[in-house]
CSV table of C-alpha atoms and ligand atoms in Angstrom, one decimal:
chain,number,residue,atom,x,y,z
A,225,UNK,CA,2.9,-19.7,-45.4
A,226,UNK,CA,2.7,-22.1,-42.7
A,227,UNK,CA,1.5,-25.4,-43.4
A,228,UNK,CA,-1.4,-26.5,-40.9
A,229,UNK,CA,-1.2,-29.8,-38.6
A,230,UNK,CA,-3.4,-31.9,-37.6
A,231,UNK,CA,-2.6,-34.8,-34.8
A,232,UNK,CA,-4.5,-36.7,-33.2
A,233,UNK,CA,-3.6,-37.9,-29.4
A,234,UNK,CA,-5.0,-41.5,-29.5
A,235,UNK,CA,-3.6,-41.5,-25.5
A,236,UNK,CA,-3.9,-44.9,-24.1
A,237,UNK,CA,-6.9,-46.0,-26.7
A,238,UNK,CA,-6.3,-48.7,-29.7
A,239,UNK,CA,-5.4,-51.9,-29.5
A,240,UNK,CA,-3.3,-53.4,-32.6
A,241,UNK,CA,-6.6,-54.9,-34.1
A,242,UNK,CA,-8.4,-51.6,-33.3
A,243,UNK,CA,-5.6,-49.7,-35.2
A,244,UNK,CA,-5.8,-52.3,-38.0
A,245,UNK,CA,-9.7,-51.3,-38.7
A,246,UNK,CA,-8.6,-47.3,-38.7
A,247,UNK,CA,-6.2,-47.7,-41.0
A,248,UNK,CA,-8.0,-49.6,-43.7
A,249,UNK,CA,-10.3,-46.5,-43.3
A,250,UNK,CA,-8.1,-43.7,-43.9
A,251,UNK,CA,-5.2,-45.4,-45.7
A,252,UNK,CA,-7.0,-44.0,-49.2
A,253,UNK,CA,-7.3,-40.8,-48.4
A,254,UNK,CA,-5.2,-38.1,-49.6
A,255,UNK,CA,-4.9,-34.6,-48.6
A,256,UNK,CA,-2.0,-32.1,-49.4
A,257,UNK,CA,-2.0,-29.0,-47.9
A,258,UNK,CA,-2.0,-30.1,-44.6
A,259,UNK,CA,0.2,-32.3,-42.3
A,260,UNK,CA,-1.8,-34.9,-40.3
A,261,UNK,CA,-0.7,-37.5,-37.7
A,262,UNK,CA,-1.5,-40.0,-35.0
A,263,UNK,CA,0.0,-40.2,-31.9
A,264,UNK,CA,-0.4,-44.0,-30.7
A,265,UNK,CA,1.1,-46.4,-27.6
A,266,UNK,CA,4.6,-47.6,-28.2
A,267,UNK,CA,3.9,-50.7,-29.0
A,268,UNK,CA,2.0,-50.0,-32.0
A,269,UNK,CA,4.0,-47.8,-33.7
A,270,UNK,CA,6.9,-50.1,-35.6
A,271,UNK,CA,3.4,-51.9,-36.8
A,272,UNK,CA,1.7,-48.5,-37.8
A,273,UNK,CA,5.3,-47.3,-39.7
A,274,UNK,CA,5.0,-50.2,-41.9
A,275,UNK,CA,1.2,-49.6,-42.6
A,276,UNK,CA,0.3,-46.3,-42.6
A,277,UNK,CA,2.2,-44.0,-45.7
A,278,UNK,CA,-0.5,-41.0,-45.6
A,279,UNK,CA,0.0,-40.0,-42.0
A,280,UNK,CA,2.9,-38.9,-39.8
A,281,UNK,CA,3.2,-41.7,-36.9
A,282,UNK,CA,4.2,-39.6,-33.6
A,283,UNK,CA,5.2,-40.7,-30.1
A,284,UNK,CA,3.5,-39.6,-27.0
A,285,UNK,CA,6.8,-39.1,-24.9
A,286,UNK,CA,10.3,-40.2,-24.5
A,287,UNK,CA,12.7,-40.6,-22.1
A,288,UNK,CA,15.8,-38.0,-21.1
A,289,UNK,CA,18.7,-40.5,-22.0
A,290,UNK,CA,19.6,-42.5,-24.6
A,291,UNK,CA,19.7,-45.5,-22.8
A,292,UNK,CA,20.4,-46.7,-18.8
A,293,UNK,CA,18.8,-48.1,-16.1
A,294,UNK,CA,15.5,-46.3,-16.6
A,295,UNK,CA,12.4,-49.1,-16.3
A,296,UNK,CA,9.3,-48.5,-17.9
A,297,UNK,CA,11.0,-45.1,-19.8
A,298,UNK,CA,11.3,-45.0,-24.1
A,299,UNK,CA,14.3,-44.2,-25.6
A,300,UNK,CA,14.6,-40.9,-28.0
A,301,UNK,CA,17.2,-42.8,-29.9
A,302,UNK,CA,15.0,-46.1,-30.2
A,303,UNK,CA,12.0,-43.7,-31.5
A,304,UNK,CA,14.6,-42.3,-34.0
A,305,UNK,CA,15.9,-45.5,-35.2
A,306,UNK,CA,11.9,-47.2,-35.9
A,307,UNK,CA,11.2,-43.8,-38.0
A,308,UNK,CA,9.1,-42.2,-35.7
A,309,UNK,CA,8.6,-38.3,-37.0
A,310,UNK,CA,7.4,-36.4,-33.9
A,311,UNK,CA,7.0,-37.2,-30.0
A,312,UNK,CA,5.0,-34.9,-27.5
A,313,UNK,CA,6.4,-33.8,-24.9
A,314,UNK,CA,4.9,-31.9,-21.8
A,315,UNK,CA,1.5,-33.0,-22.3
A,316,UNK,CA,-0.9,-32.3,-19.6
A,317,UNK,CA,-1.4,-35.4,-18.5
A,318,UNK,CA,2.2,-36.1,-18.3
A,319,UNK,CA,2.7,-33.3,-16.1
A,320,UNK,CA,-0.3,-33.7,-13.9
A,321,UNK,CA,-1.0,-37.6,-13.5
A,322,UNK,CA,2.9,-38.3,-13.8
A,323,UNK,CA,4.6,-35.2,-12.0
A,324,UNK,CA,6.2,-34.1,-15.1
A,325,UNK,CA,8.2,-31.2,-14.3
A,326,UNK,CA,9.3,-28.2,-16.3
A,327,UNK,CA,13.2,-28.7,-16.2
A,328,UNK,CA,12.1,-32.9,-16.8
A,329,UNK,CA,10.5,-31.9,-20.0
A,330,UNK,CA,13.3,-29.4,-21.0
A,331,UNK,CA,15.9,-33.1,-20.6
A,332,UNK,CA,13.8,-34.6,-22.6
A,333,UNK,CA,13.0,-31.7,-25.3
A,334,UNK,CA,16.8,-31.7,-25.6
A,335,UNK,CA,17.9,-35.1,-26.0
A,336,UNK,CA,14.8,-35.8,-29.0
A,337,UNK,CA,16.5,-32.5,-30.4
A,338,UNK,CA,19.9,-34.2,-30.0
A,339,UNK,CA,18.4,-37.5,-31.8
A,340,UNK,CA,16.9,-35.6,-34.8
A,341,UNK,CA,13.2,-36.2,-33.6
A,342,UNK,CA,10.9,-33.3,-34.3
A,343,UNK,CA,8.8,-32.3,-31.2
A,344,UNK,CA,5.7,-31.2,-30.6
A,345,UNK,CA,5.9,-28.9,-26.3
A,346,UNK,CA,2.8,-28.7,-25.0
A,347,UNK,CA,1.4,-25.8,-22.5
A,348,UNK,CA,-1.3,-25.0,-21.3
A,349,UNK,CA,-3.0,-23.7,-17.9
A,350,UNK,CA,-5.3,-25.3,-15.6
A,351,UNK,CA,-8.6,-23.6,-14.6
A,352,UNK,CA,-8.0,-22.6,-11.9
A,353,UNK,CA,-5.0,-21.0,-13.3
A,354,UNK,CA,-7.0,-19.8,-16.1
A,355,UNK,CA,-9.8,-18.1,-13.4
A,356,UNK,CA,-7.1,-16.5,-11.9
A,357,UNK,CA,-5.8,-15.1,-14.8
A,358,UNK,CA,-2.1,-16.0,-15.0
A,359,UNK,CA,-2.2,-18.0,-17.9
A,360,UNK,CA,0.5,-16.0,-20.1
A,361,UNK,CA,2.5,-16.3,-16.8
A,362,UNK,CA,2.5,-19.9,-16.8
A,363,UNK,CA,3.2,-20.1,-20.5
A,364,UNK,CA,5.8,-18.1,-20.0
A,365,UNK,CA,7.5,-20.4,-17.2
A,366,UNK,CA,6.5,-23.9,-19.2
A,367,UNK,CA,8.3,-22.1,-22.7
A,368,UNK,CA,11.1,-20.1,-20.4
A,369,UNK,CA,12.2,-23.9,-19.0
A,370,UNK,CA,11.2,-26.2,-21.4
A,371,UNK,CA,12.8,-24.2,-24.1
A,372,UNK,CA,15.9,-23.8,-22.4
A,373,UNK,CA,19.3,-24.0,-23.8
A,374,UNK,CA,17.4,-24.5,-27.2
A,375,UNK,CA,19.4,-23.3,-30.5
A,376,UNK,CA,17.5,-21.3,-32.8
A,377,UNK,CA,18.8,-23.3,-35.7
A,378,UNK,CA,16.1,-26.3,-33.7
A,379,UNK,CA,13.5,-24.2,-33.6
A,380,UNK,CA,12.4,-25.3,-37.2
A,381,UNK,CA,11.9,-29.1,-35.3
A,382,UNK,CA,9.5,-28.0,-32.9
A,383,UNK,CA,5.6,-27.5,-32.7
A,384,UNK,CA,4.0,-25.8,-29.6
A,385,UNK,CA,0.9,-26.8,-28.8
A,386,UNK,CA,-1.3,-24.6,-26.4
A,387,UNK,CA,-3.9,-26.7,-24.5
A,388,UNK,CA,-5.4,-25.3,-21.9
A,389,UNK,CA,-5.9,-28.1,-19.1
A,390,UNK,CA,-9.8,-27.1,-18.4
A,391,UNK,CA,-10.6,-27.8,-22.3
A,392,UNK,CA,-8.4,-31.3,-22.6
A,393,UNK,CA,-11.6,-34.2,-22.5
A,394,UNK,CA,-14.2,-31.8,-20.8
A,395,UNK,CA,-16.3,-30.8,-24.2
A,396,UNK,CA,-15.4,-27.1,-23.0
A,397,UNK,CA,-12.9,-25.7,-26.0
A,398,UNK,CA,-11.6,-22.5,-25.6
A,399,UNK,CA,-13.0,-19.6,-27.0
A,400,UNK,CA,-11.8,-18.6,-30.6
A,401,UNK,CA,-10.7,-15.3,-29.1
A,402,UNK,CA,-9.0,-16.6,-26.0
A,403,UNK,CA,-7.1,-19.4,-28.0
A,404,UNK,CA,-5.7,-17.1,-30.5
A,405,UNK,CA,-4.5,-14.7,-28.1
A,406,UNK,CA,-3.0,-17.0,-26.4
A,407,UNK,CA,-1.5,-18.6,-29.5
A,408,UNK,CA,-1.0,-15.0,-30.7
A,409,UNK,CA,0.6,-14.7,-27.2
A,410,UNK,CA,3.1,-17.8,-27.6
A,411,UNK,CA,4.3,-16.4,-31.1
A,412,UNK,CA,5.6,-13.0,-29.6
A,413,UNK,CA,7.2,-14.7,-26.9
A,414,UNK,CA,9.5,-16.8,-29.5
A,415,UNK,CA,9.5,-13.3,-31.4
A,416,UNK,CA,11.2,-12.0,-28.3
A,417,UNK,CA,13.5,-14.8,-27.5
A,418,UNK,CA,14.6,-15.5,-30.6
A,419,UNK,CA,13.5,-13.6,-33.5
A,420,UNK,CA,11.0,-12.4,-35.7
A,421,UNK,CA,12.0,-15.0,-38.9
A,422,UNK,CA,11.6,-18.0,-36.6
A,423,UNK,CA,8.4,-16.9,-34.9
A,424,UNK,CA,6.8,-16.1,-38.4
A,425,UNK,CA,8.1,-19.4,-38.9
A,426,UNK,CA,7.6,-22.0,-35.8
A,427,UNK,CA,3.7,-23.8,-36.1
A,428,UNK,CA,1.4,-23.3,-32.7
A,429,UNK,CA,-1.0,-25.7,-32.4
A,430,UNK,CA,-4.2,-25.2,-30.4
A,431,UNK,CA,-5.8,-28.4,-28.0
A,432,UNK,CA,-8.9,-29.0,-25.7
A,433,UNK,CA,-12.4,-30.4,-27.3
A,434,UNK,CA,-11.2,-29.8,-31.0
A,435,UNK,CA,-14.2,-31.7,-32.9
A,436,UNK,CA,-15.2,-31.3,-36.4
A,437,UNK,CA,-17.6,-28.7,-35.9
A,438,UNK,CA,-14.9,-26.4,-34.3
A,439,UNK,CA,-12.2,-27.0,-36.0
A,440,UNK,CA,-12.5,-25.0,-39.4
A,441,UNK,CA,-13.0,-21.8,-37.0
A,442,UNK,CA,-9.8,-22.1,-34.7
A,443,UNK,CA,-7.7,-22.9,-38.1
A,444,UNK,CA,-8.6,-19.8,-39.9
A,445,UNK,CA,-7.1,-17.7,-36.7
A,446,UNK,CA,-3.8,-16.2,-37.8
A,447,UNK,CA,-1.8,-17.9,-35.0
A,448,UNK,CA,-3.0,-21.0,-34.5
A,449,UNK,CA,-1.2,-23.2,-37.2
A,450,UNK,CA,-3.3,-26.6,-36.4
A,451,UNK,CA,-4.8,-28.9,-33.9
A,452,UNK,CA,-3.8,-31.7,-31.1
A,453,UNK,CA,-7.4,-33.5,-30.7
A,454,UNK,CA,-8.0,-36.2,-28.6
A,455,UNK,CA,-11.5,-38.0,-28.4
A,456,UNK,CA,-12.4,-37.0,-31.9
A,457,UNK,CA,-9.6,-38.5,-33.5
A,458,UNK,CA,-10.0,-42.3,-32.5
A,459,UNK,CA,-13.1,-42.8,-34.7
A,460,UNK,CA,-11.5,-42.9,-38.3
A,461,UNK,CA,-15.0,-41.3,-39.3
A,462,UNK,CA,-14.3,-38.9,-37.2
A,463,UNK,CA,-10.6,-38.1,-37.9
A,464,UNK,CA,-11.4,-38.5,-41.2
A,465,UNK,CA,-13.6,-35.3,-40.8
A,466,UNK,CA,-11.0,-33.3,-39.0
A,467,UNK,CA,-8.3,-33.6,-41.4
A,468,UNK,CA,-10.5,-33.1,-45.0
B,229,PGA,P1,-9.4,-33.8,-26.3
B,229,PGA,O1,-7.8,-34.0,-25.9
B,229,PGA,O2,-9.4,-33.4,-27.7
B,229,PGA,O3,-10.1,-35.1,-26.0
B,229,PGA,O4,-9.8,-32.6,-25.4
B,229,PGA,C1,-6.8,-33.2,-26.4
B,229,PGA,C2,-5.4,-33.6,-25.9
B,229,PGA,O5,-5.3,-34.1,-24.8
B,229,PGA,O6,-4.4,-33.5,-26.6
């Protein structure tokens, strides 16, 4: 039985004070059958490691070293070392505002593997991608290249998320249908390329307008093992919602 998860992309929202106020909302609140995160600036998270014991405190990228002359870039190791537990990799916006490519996100998927961080790939289609129906081809090229070189034995470590680009901040979520298959679709792909164990095993998350109205429904699909929601998780209200 795969245990659901639940993160929420905070993205360049909170401040320090901001992030005080959620946590003295949430910090009682217990809940056990699920996993549940945030996903918060780098300057906040030492600060939310030592605050927050209920929730998973994740990264929202990393760098492809360890260390060097790389301005602006986080290290994997340094996210390691302050107890981070996940960091997302290939997220949309990464790839499209930032120029992200596959094979960049692959460097990066390796060396957080390599540091003993848990990851969480996103991949996802744009619309007009999606209206021309190639979406399980461009799943297949994001997993074929950001997977790469990846040992089974990592597998365990890492999340895939599937966020179709057209659903991220629009208010436009995916069907139920369309983001199980496609969920459904990711599954037999690690079924293929690995094996059967691991892809019974590996948790697909699905992303794009995931409130708290939707949410219950796009859990109880057999593939789709939790959510990556951005606008709804910044109110603690909110999040608080999504994740009891
Ligand atoms: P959204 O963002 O829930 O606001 O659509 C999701 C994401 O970008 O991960």
């Amino acid at each position: 039985m795969r245990k659901k998860i639940i993160i929420g992309n905070w993205k360049m929202y909170h401040t320090l004070n901001s992030m005080q106020e959620f946590i003295k909302q949430v910090e009682s609140i217990t809940f056990s059958n699920i996993d549940a995160g945030i996903a918060i600036q780098f300057p906040l998270l030492i600060e939310a490691k030592k605050q927050i014991k209920n929730l998973m405190i994740v990264a929202q990228d990393c760098g492809f070293e360890d260390e060097g002359a790389f301005t602006g870039v986080t290290s994997p190791k340094l996210l390691k070392e302050i107890g981070v537990n996940y960091v997302i990799l290939g997220h949309s916006e990464r790839r499209n505002i930032f120029f992200e490519t596959n094979e960049m996100i692959n460097k990066k998927l390796l060396k957080a593997l390599k540091n003993n961080l848990n990851v969480i790939l996103c991949c996802g289609e744009t619309e007009e991608e999606y209206n021309s129906k190639i979406t399980k081809d461009v799943i297949n090229k994001q997993l074929s290249t950001g997977l790469k070189d990846v040992d089974i034995k990592d597998l365990s470590n890492i999340i895939i998320a599937y966020e179709p680009v057209w659903a991220i901040g629009t208010g436009k979520t995916a069907t139920i249908e369309v983001a199980q298959e496609i969920c459904h679709f990711i599954r037999q792909y690690i079924k293929a390329n690995y094996n059967s164990e691991v892809s019974n095993q590996i948790r697909i998350q699905y992303g794009g307008s995931v409130n708290s109205e939707n949410i219950k429904s796009l859990l109880s699909q057999k593939d789709i093992d939790g959510a990556l929601v951005g606008s709804a998780s910044l109110k603690s209200d909110s999040f608080i919602k999504l994740i009891s």
